[in-house]
C-alpha cells in the first residue's frame, strides 16, 4: 500500500533523511538494550552462552509479535510510533536498574526467586522485543508519507539505516557506554537518546498528523519518561552503593569496575576479608589458606620447584604458598587484570594476607590473557605450573579448561614437571570436575584427582558464585597432572594428596572413562 503524501514542514528530501536518521538512532538504541540484557544476565546469573541464547532468541521472537501488533496502529502511525519509542525508552532505559535491584534485594531469597529472576529477564526481553518489532512497520508507513516510492525501495532504505544503526549501537556498547558510563547509566542514557529521537521525529515532522490533544499527550508522555530517566541517573550512584551493600554487606572498602570485571573488597582484617570478582567470591580470609595450600603443596612436594608459573592468582595467595618452599628461585604470575594485582600490592589487609609477596624480587607479574600468553614464544620452562583460575563452570573460563589450553601448558612444563589445576567443587558439580580430569588425560597427562572437604558455608574461598543456599556438602576439587606416572608417585608424599585422593575416589562415577574431554569447539562444562 502506497501512503498518500502529507504536507510537511520540510522538503520531501529532507523529510526522508530525517526519517532514516530516526531509524538509525532507534536501531542503535535497540541493539544497546539487547546487549545490555545479555551482559547483565551473564553477570547476574552466569553461563553467558545460555543467557545470551535465551535473551536473543526470545527478543527476536518478540520482534515478530511486535511487527504483527503494529498493523493495528498503521492508521495512526505517527502517534503510535511516538508512544512506542517512549515505552521502549522507559522499559529499556530502566531495565538494568530493575534487574540489578531484583538481584541485590531479592536474589538470595531461595530457589523460587532464583528461577524467578530468570523469568524477569525473559519478561524484559519480550517487552523490549515487542516494542522494537513494532518500529519498522510504523516507520514504513511514515516514510511513504514523506515521499511515494515502491514498497521494495522503502524497505531497502529502512533496513539499510536499521542495520547501520545496529552496527553503531553494537560498537558503542562495549567501547563507549560500558567503559565510560557503566551498565546502569549507559542504559539510562540510551533511553534518553531514544525518547528524544522518537519524540523529535514525530512532533517535528509529523506533528500535523496529530490532533492538538494527541500532541499534548505525546509531549507529556515524553516529558514524564525523560524525568524518570533523569531522576534515575541522578540517583544511580546512591542506588549502586545501596545495591552493593545488599549483595556484599556493609563492610565494602573497595568497589571498582576495571574494564574487565567488577572488583569488590570487604572486611578490614585477615578473618573478615572477602574479595569478589564479578559477584563471585574469590577470596575469603577465614579459609583461603586451606584452599591455596591444597592447590600448591602437592605439586611442589613432588620434585624440583625452582621455577614456578602461576596462571591467574593475581591476589598473590597462591604465590605466597609457593614461596613457603625452599629452593624456589622464580615465580611468574600471569594475571589478566592489573587492578587485582594493584589491590594485592597496596591494600593493607589483602597484602598482609598474601604475605607481601609482591615485594619479593623472585616474583614477576605479566598482565596478559593466559591462553594468549601461552601461545606466544617462550624460552623459559617451569618445574611447576599452578592454574588458580575461575571455576570451569563459568562459560567465560571454559577456554582455560580446554584440551588445547592444557596442550599449551605442556609446552612450558619440564619433562618431570607438575601441573596443579583447580577443577571446581567435586561434590556439587561432579560432571564438571571429572570433565577436567578427562580433558587433562586427553591432553596427554597422567592425573591424580583429589578434593578437600570441610569447606565453610557460603563464604568459602575459591572461584565460585557467592550465593549457595543449598545444603549439599561443600568442597574444593583439584587435579594434579604430570606427563609420567612416577612423577605423580613422588607427589603422593603430600598428606593432602593422600587423603584427598581417597575422598575424590569415593565420588568417581562408574562411567568416568567414557567422559568426553572439553575442547574449544565443543565445551562440555555443564552439569
Coordinates of C-alpha atoms in Angstrom, one line a residue:
X1 CA 0.0 0.0 0.0
X2 CA 1.4 3.4 -1.0
X3 CA 0.5 6.0 1.6
X4 CA -0.6 9.4 0.3
X5 CA 1.9 12.2 0.8
X6 CA 1.3 14.6 3.7
X7 CA 2.1 18.3 3.9
X8 CA 5.4 18.5 5.8
X9 CA 7.4 21.4 7.3
X10 CA 10.4 20.4 5.2
X11 CA 11.1 19.3 1.7
X12 CA 10.5 15.6 0.9
X13 CA 14.2 15.0 0.5
X14 CA 14.9 16.5 4.0
X15 CA 12.0 14.6 5.4
X16 CA 13.2 11.3 4.1
X17 CA 16.6 12.0 5.5
X18 CA 15.1 12.8 9.0
X19 CA 13.1 9.6 9.0
X20 CA 16.1 7.5 8.1
X21 CA 18.1 9.3 10.7
X22 CA 15.4 8.4 13.2
X23 CA 15.6 4.7 12.1
X24 CA 19.4 4.8 12.6
X25 CA 19.2 6.2 16.1
X26 CA 16.4 3.9 17.2
X27 CA 18.1 0.8 15.8
X28 CA 21.3 1.8 17.7
X29 CA 19.4 2.2 20.9
X30 CA 17.5 -1.1 20.4
X31 CA 20.7 -3.1 20.0
X32 CA 22.2 -1.5 23.1
X33 CA 19.2 -2.7 25.1
X34 CA 19.7 -6.2 23.7
X35 CA 23.4 -6.2 24.6
X36 CA 22.7 -4.7 28.0
X37 CA 20.4 -7.6 28.8
X38 CA 22.9 -10.2 27.6
X39 CA 25.7 -8.6 29.6
X40 CA 23.6 -8.2 32.8
X41 CA 22.2 -11.7 32.5
X42 CA 25.7 -13.1 32.2
X43 CA 26.9 -11.1 35.2
X44 CA 23.9 -11.8 37.5
X45 CA 23.1 -15.3 36.5
X46 CA 26.2 -16.7 34.8
X47 CA 26.6 -19.1 31.9
X48 CA 26.8 -16.4 29.3
X49 CA 26.2 -18.7 26.3
X50 CA 22.9 -19.9 27.7
X51 CA 21.8 -16.5 28.8
X52 CA 22.7 -14.9 25.5
X53 CA 20.8 -17.5 23.6
X54 CA 17.7 -17.1 25.8
X55 CA 17.7 -13.3 25.7
X56 CA 18.4 -13.0 21.9
X57 CA 16.0 -15.8 20.8
X58 CA 13.2 -14.5 23.0
X59 CA 13.8 -11.0 21.7
X60 CA 13.8 -12.0 18.1
X61 CA 10.5 -13.9 18.6
X62 CA 9.0 -10.9 20.3
X63 CA 10.1 -8.7 17.5
X64 CA 7.9 -10.8 15.2
X65 CA 5.0 -10.4 17.6
X66 CA 5.6 -6.7 17.7
X67 CA 5.5 -6.4 13.9
X68 CA 2.1 -8.1 13.8
X69 CA 0.7 -6.0 16.6
X70 CA 1.9 -2.8 14.8
X71 CA -0.5 -3.5 12.0
X72 CA -3.3 -2.2 14.2
X73 CA -1.5 1.2 14.6
X74 CA -0.9 1.9 10.9
X75 CA -3.9 4.3 10.7
X76 CA -2.3 6.3 13.4
X77 CA 1.3 5.6 12.6
X78 CA 2.8 8.9 13.9
X79 CA 1.1 8.7 17.3
X80 CA 1.8 5.0 17.6
X81 CA 5.5 5.4 16.8
X82 CA 5.9 8.2 19.3
X83 CA 4.2 6.1 22.1
X84 CA 6.2 3.0 21.1
X85 CA 9.5 4.9 21.4
X86 CA 8.5 6.4 24.7
X87 CA 7.6 3.0 26.1
X88 CA 10.8 1.5 24.7
X89 CA 12.9 4.2 26.2
X90 CA 11.3 3.7 29.6
X91 CA 11.5 -0.1 29.6
X92 CA 14.9 -0.4 28.0
X93 CA 16.5 2.5 30.0
X94 CA 15.3 1.3 33.4
X95 CA 15.8 -2.5 32.7
X96 CA 19.3 -2.6 34.1
X97 CA 18.4 -0.9 37.3
X98 CA 15.3 -3.0 37.8
X99 CA 17.1 -6.3 37.2
X100 CA 20.1 -5.3 39.4
X101 CA 17.7 -4.3 42.2
X102 CA 15.9 -7.7 42.0
X103 CA 19.3 -9.4 42.1
X104 CA 20.5 -7.3 45.0
X105 CA 17.5 -7.3 47.3
X106 CA 15.7 -10.5 46.4
X107 CA 18.3 -12.7 44.8
X108 CA 19.2 -14.6 47.9
X109 CA 15.6 -15.5 49.0
X110 CA 15.9 -19.1 47.9
X111 CA 15.4 -21.3 44.9
X112 CA 11.9 -20.0 44.0
X113 CA 13.2 -16.5 43.4
X114 CA 16.4 -17.8 41.8
X115 CA 14.1 -19.2 39.0
X116 CA 12.0 -16.0 39.1
X117 CA 15.0 -13.8 38.3
X118 CA 15.5 -15.8 35.1
X119 CA 11.9 -15.2 34.2
X120 CA 12.3 -11.5 34.8
X121 CA 15.0 -11.4 32.1
X122 CA 12.6 -13.2 29.8
X123 CA 9.9 -10.6 30.6
X124 CA 12.2 -7.7 29.7
X125 CA 13.4 -9.5 26.6
X126 CA 9.8 -10.0 25.5
X127 CA 8.7 -6.4 26.2
X128 CA 11.7 -4.8 24.5
X129 CA 11.5 -7.2 21.6
X130 CA 7.8 -6.4 21.0
X131 CA 8.5 -2.7 21.1
X132 CA 11.5 -2.9 18.7
X133 CA 9.5 -5.1 16.4
X134 CA 6.7 -2.5 16.2
X135 CA 9.1 0.2 14.9
X136 CA 9.7 -0.9 11.3
X137 CA 6.1 -1.3 10.2
X138 CA 5.2 2.1 11.6
X139 CA 8.3 3.7 10.1
X140 CA 7.4 2.1 6.7
X141 CA 4.1 4.0 6.8
X142 CA 5.8 7.3 7.8
X143 CA 8.4 7.2 5.1
X144 CA 5.8 6.5 2.5
X145 CA 4.0 9.7 3.7
X146 CA 7.2 11.7 3.1
X147 CA 7.8 10.5 -0.5
X148 CA 5.9 8.0 -2.5
X149 CA 8.0 5.0 -3.6
X150 CA 7.6 1.3 -4.2
X151 CA 7.5 -0.9 -1.2
X152 CA 10.7 -2.6 -2.1
X153 CA 12.7 0.6 -2.2
X154 CA 11.2 1.8 1.1
X155 CA 12.1 -1.5 2.8
X156 CA 15.6 -1.3 1.4
X157 CA 16.1 2.2 2.7
X158 CA 14.7 1.4 6.1
X159 CA 16.7 -1.8 6.6
X160 CA 19.9 -0.1 5.4
X161 CA 19.5 2.6 8.1
X162 CA 18.4 0.0 10.6
X163 CA 21.4 -2.3 10.1
X164 CA 23.9 0.6 10.1
X165 CA 22.4 1.9 13.3
X166 CA 22.7 -1.6 14.8
X167 CA 26.4 -1.6 13.9
X168 CA 27.0 1.7 15.6
X169 CA 25.0 0.6 18.7
X170 CA 26.8 -2.7 18.9
X171 CA 30.2 -0.9 18.8
X172 CA 29.2 1.9 21.1
X173 CA 28.1 -0.6 23.9
X174 CA 31.5 -2.2 24.6
X175 CA 33.7 0.7 23.6
X176 CA 31.8 3.7 24.8
X177 CA 28.9 3.1 27.1
X178 CA 30.3 0.3 29.3
X179 CA 33.8 1.8 30.0
X180 CA 32.6 5.5 30.3
X181 CA 29.2 5.2 31.9
X182 CA 28.8 1.6 33.2
X183 CA 25.8 -0.6 32.7
X184 CA 23.2 1.4 34.7
X185 CA 24.0 4.9 33.5
X186 CA 24.6 3.6 30.0
X187 CA 21.1 2.1 29.8
X188 CA 19.6 5.3 31.1
X189 CA 21.5 7.5 28.7
X190 CA 20.4 5.2 25.8
X191 CA 16.8 5.6 26.9
X192 CA 17.1 9.4 26.9
X193 CA 18.5 9.4 23.4
X194 CA 15.8 7.0 22.3
X195 CA 12.9 9.1 23.6
X196 CA 14.3 12.4 22.3
X197 CA 14.9 11.0 18.8
X198 CA 11.4 9.4 18.6
X199 CA 9.6 12.4 20.1
X200 CA 11.5 14.9 17.9
X201 CA 10.8 12.9 14.7
X202 CA 7.1 12.6 15.4
X203 CA 6.4 16.1 16.8
X204 CA 8.8 17.9 14.5
X205 CA 8.0 16.2 11.2
X206 CA 4.6 14.6 11.6
X207 CA 3.0 16.9 14.2
X208 CA 0.3 17.9 11.7
X209 CA -0.9 14.3 11.7
X210 CA -1.8 14.5 15.4
X211 CA -4.7 16.3 17.0
X212 CA -3.9 19.0 19.5
X213 CA -4.8 16.7 22.3
X214 CA -2.6 14.0 20.8
X215 CA 0.4 16.4 20.5
X216 CA 0.0 17.4 24.2
X217 CA -0.4 13.8 25.2
X218 CA 2.8 12.8 23.5
X219 CA 4.6 15.8 24.9
X220 CA 3.5 14.9 28.4
X221 CA 4.5 11.2 28.0
X222 CA 7.9 12.1 26.7
X223 CA 8.5 14.6 29.5
X224 CA 7.5 12.0 32.1
X225 CA 9.8 9.4 30.6
X226 CA 12.7 11.9 30.4
X227 CA 12.0 12.9 34.0
X228 CA 12.1 9.3 35.2
X229 CA 15.3 8.6 33.3
X230 CA 17.0 11.8 34.5
X231 CA 15.9 11.2 38.1
X232 CA 17.3 7.7 38.0
X233 CA 20.6 9.0 36.5
X234 CA 20.9 11.4 39.4
X235 CA 20.3 8.7 41.9
X236 CA 22.3 5.9 40.2
X237 CA 25.4 6.3 42.3
X238 CA 23.4 6.1 45.6
X239 CA 21.4 3.2 44.2
X240 CA 24.5 1.3 43.2
X241 CA 26.1 1.7 46.6
X242 CA 22.9 0.5 48.3
X243 CA 22.7 -2.5 46.0
X244 CA 26.3 -3.4 46.6
X245 CA 25.7 -3.2 50.4
X246 CA 22.7 -5.5 49.9
X247 CA 24.8 -8.0 47.9
X248 CA 28.1 -7.8 49.8
X249 CA 27.2 -6.5 53.2
X250 CA 28.0 -3.1 54.8
X251 CA 31.8 -3.6 55.0
X252 CA 32.7 -2.6 51.4
X253 CA 36.1 -0.9 51.2
X254 CA 36.8 -1.1 47.5
X255 CA 34.3 -1.3 44.6
X256 CA 35.7 -0.6 41.1
X257 CA 34.9 -1.5 37.5
X258 CA 38.2 -2.2 35.9
X259 CA 37.1 -2.6 32.3
X260 CA 37.4 -6.3 32.6
X261 CA 35.3 -7.0 35.7
X262 CA 33.9 -5.6 38.9
X263 CA 36.2 -5.9 41.9
X264 CA 34.8 -5.6 45.4
X265 CA 36.8 -5.9 48.6
X266 CA 35.1 -6.2 52.0
X267 CA 36.4 -6.5 55.5
X268 CA 39.3 -4.8 57.3
X269 CA 41.3 -7.7 58.7
X270 CA 42.5 -11.2 57.7
X271 CA 39.5 -13.0 59.1
X272 CA 36.8 -10.8 57.7
X273 CA 38.4 -10.1 54.3
X274 CA 36.4 -11.1 51.2
X275 CA 37.4 -10.4 47.6
X276 CA 34.7 -10.7 44.9
X277 CA 35.2 -10.7 41.2
X278 CA 32.1 -10.1 39.1
X279 CA 29.9 -11.1 42.0
X280 CA 31.8 -14.4 42.7
X281 CA 33.6 -14.9 46.0
X282 CA 37.3 -15.3 45.0
X283 CA 39.0 -15.0 48.4
X284 CA 37.7 -15.5 51.9
X285 CA 40.1 -14.7 54.7
X286 CA 39.0 -17.3 57.1
X287 CA 39.6 -20.3 55.0
X288 CA 41.5 -19.3 51.9
X289 CA 44.7 -20.8 53.3
X290 CA 43.3 -24.3 53.2
X291 CA 42.3 -23.8 49.6
X292 CA 45.7 -22.5 48.4
X293 CA 47.7 -25.0 50.5
X294 CA 45.8 -27.8 48.9
X295 CA 46.3 -26.3 45.4
X296 CA 50.0 -25.7 45.7
X297 CA 51.6 -28.1 48.2
X298 CA 51.2 -31.5 46.4
X299 CA 52.7 -30.1 43.2
X300 CA 55.7 -28.5 44.9
X301 CA 56.5 -31.6 47.1
X302 CA 56.6 -33.8 44.0
X303 CA 60.0 -32.8 42.8
X304 CA 62.1 -29.9 41.7
X305 CA 60.4 -26.5 42.0
X306 CA 63.0 -23.8 41.2
X307 CA 60.8 -22.2 38.6
X308 CA 57.0 -21.9 39.1
X309 CA 54.3 -20.4 36.9
X310 CA 51.0 -19.3 38.4
X311 CA 48.2 -18.8 35.9
X312 CA 45.7 -16.4 37.4
X313 CA 46.2 -15.8 41.1
X314 CA 46.7 -12.1 40.9
X315 CA 45.7 -11.9 44.6
X316 CA 49.2 -13.3 45.4
X317 CA 47.9 -16.0 47.7
X318 CA 49.0 -19.0 45.5
X319 CA 52.4 -17.3 45.2
X320 CA 52.5 -17.0 49.0
X321 CA 52.2 -20.7 49.3
X322 CA 54.8 -21.3 46.6
X323 CA 57.3 -19.1 48.4
X324 CA 57.0 -21.1 51.6
X325 CA 59.0 -23.9 50.0
X326 CA 62.8 -23.7 50.0
X327 CA 64.5 -23.8 46.7
X328 CA 62.1 -21.6 44.8
X329 CA 64.1 -19.2 42.6
X330 CA 61.5 -17.6 40.4
X331 CA 57.7 -17.2 40.4
X332 CA 56.0 -15.9 37.3
X333 CA 52.3 -14.8 37.7
X334 CA 50.2 -14.3 34.5
X335 CA 47.2 -12.3 35.6
X336 CA 44.8 -10.6 33.2
X337 CA 43.5 -7.7 35.3
X338 CA 46.2 -5.3 36.6
X339 CA 43.7 -3.8 39.1
X340 CA 43.7 -7.1 41.0
X341 CA 47.5 -7.1 41.3
X342 CA 47.5 -3.4 42.3
X343 CA 45.0 -4.2 45.0
X344 CA 47.1 -7.1 46.2
X345 CA 50.1 -4.9 46.3
X346 CA 48.7 -1.9 48.2
X347 CA 45.6 -2.8 50.1
X348 CA 46.7 -3.3 53.8
X349 CA 44.5 -6.3 54.6
X350 CA 45.0 -8.2 51.3
X351 CA 48.8 -7.5 51.1
X352 CA 49.0 -8.7 54.7
X353 CA 47.1 -11.8 53.8
X354 CA 49.4 -12.7 50.9
X355 CA 52.5 -12.0 52.9
X356 CA 53.5 -9.0 50.8
X357 CA 54.7 -11.4 48.0
X358 CA 55.0 -8.6 45.5
X359 CA 57.9 -7.2 47.5
X360 CA 59.8 -10.4 46.9
X361 CA 62.2 -10.0 44.0
X362 CA 61.6 -13.6 42.9
X363 CA 58.0 -12.7 41.9
X364 CA 57.4 -11.3 38.5
X365 CA 54.0 -10.3 37.0
X366 CA 52.8 -10.3 33.4
X367 CA 49.4 -8.8 32.6
X368 CA 48.0 -11.0 29.8
X369 CA 45.3 -13.5 29.0
X370 CA 46.8 -16.9 30.0
X371 CA 45.7 -18.6 26.8
X372 CA 47.3 -16.0 24.5
X373 CA 50.4 -15.7 26.7
X374 CA 51.0 -19.5 26.4
X375 CA 50.6 -19.3 22.6
X376 CA 53.4 -16.8 22.4
X377 CA 57.1 -17.6 22.1
X378 CA 58.7 -18.9 25.3
X379 CA 62.3 -19.8 26.1
X380 CA 61.7 -20.5 29.8
X381 CA 60.2 -23.7 31.1
X382 CA 58.8 -24.4 34.5
X383 CA 59.1 -27.2 37.1
X384 CA 55.6 -26.5 38.3
X385 CA 52.5 -24.8 36.8
X386 CA 49.6 -23.8 39.1
X387 CA 46.3 -22.9 37.5
X388 CA 44.5 -20.7 40.0
X389 CA 41.7 -19.8 37.6
X390 CA 38.0 -19.1 37.8
X391 CA 35.6 -22.0 38.1
X392 CA 35.3 -24.2 34.9
X393 CA 31.5 -24.0 35.2
X394 CA 31.7 -20.3 34.2
X395 CA 31.3 -20.0 30.5
X396 CA 34.0 -17.3 30.1
X397 CA 36.5 -19.7 31.7
X398 CA 35.9 -22.8 29.6
X399 CA 38.7 -21.8 27.2
X400 CA 41.1 -22.1 30.2
X401 CA 40.0 -25.7 30.9
X402 CA 40.1 -27.0 27.3
X403 CA 42.3 -29.7 25.8
X404 CA 44.0 -27.1 23.7
X405 CA 44.9 -25.0 26.8
X406 CA 46.4 -28.0 28.6
X407 CA 48.4 -28.8 25.5
X408 CA 49.8 -25.3 25.5
X409 CA 50.8 -25.7 29.2
X410 CA 52.7 -28.8 28.4
X411 CA 55.0 -26.7 26.1
X412 CA 56.3 -24.7 29.1
X413 CA 56.5 -27.7 31.5
X414 CA 59.7 -29.7 32.1
X415 CA 59.7 -33.4 31.4
X416 CA 59.2 -34.1 35.1
X417 CA 57.1 -31.1 35.8
X418 CA 53.8 -31.0 37.7
X419 CA 50.6 -29.2 36.8
X420 CA 48.1 -28.3 39.6
X421 CA 44.6 -27.4 38.5
X422 CA 41.6 -26.1 40.4
X423 CA 38.7 -28.1 39.0
X424 CA 35.6 -26.8 40.9
X425 CA 33.6 -28.5 43.6
X426 CA 33.6 -32.2 43.1
X427 CA 30.6 -32.9 45.4
X428 CA 28.1 -30.4 44.0
X429 CA 29.2 -30.4 40.3
X430 CA 30.8 -33.8 39.8
X431 CA 30.3 -33.9 36.0
X432 CA 32.3 -30.7 35.6
X433 CA 35.0 -31.9 37.9
X434 CA 35.5 -35.2 36.2
X435 CA 35.4 -33.5 32.8
X436 CA 38.5 -31.5 33.9
X437 CA 40.2 -34.8 34.7
X438 CA 39.1 -36.3 31.3
X439 CA 40.4 -33.3 29.5
X440 CA 43.8 -33.4 31.1
X441 CA 44.1 -37.1 30.3
X442 CA 43.1 -36.4 26.7
X443 CA 45.9 -33.8 26.5
X444 CA 48.4 -36.5 27.4
X445 CA 48.8 -36.1 31.2
X446 CA 48.7 -38.7 33.9
X447 CA 46.3 -37.4 36.6
X448 CA 45.7 -37.6 40.3
X449 CA 42.2 -36.2 41.2
X450 CA 41.8 -35.1 44.8
X451 CA 39.5 -33.0 46.9
X452 CA 39.5 -31.1 50.2
X453 CA 36.3 -31.3 52.3
X454 CA 35.1 -29.2 55.1
X455 CA 34.6 -26.1 53.1
X456 CA 32.9 -23.5 55.3
X457 CA 29.4 -22.3 54.3
X458 CA 28.6 -19.9 51.5
X459 CA 31.7 -17.8 52.3
X460 CA 34.3 -20.2 51.1
X461 CA 37.4 -19.3 49.1
X462 CA 37.7 -20.3 45.5
X463 CA 36.2 -19.0 42.3
X464 CA 32.6 -19.9 42.8
X465 CA 29.4 -17.8 42.9
X466 CA 28.7 -16.0 46.2
X467 CA 25.2 -17.4 46.9
X468 CA 24.9 -21.1 47.6
X469 CA 21.8 -21.6 49.7
X470 CA 21.7 -25.4 49.2
X471 CA 22.5 -27.9 51.9
X472 CA 24.9 -30.1 49.8
X473 CA 28.3 -30.7 51.3
X474 CA 30.9 -28.2 50.1
X475 CA 34.4 -28.9 49.0
X476 CA 37.2 -27.9 46.7
X477 CA 38.2 -30.2 43.8
X478 CA 41.7 -30.3 42.3
X479 CA 43.7 -32.4 39.8
X480 CA 47.4 -32.9 39.9
X481 CA 48.8 -33.8 36.4
X482 CA 52.2 -34.8 35.1
X483 CA 53.5 -36.4 31.9
X484 CA 54.7 -39.6 33.6
X485 CA 53.3 -41.7 36.4
X486 CA 56.5 -41.8 38.5
X487 CA 56.3 -38.0 38.9
X488 CA 52.8 -38.4 40.5
X489 CA 54.1 -41.1 42.7
X490 CA 56.7 -38.8 44.2
X491 CA 54.0 -36.1 44.8
X492 CA 51.8 -38.6 46.8
X493 CA 54.0 -38.0 49.8
X494 CA 51.9 -34.9 50.5
X495 CA 49.3 -35.6 53.1
X496 CA 46.6 -33.5 51.4
X497 CA 47.0 -35.6 48.3
X498 CA 46.9 -38.9 50.1
X499 CA 43.7 -38.0 51.9
X500 CA 42.2 -36.0 49.1
X501 CA 42.7 -38.8 46.5
X502 CA 40.7 -41.2 48.6
X503 CA 38.0 -38.5 49.1
X504 CA 37.8 -38.0 45.3
X505 CA 37.8 -41.7 44.6
X506 CA 34.6 -42.1 46.5
X507 CA 32.9 -39.7 44.1
X508 CA 34.3 -41.2 40.9
X509 CA 31.4 -42.0 38.5
X510 CA 31.2 -45.5 37.1
X511 CA 31.5 -44.2 33.5
X512 CA 34.4 -41.9 34.2
X513 CA 36.5 -43.4 31.4
X514 CA 33.7 -42.5 28.9
X515 CA 33.5 -38.8 29.9
X516 CA 34.4 -36.7 26.8
X517 CA 37.1 -34.0 27.1
X518 CA 36.2 -30.4 26.6
X519 CA 37.7 -28.6 23.6
X520 CA 37.4 -25.1 22.2
X521 CA 34.8 -26.1 19.6
X522 CA 33.0 -28.4 21.9
X523 CA 32.9 -27.2 25.5
X524 CA 31.4 -29.7 27.9
X525 CA 31.4 -28.0 31.3
X526 CA 27.7 -28.2 32.2
X527 CA 26.0 -30.3 34.9

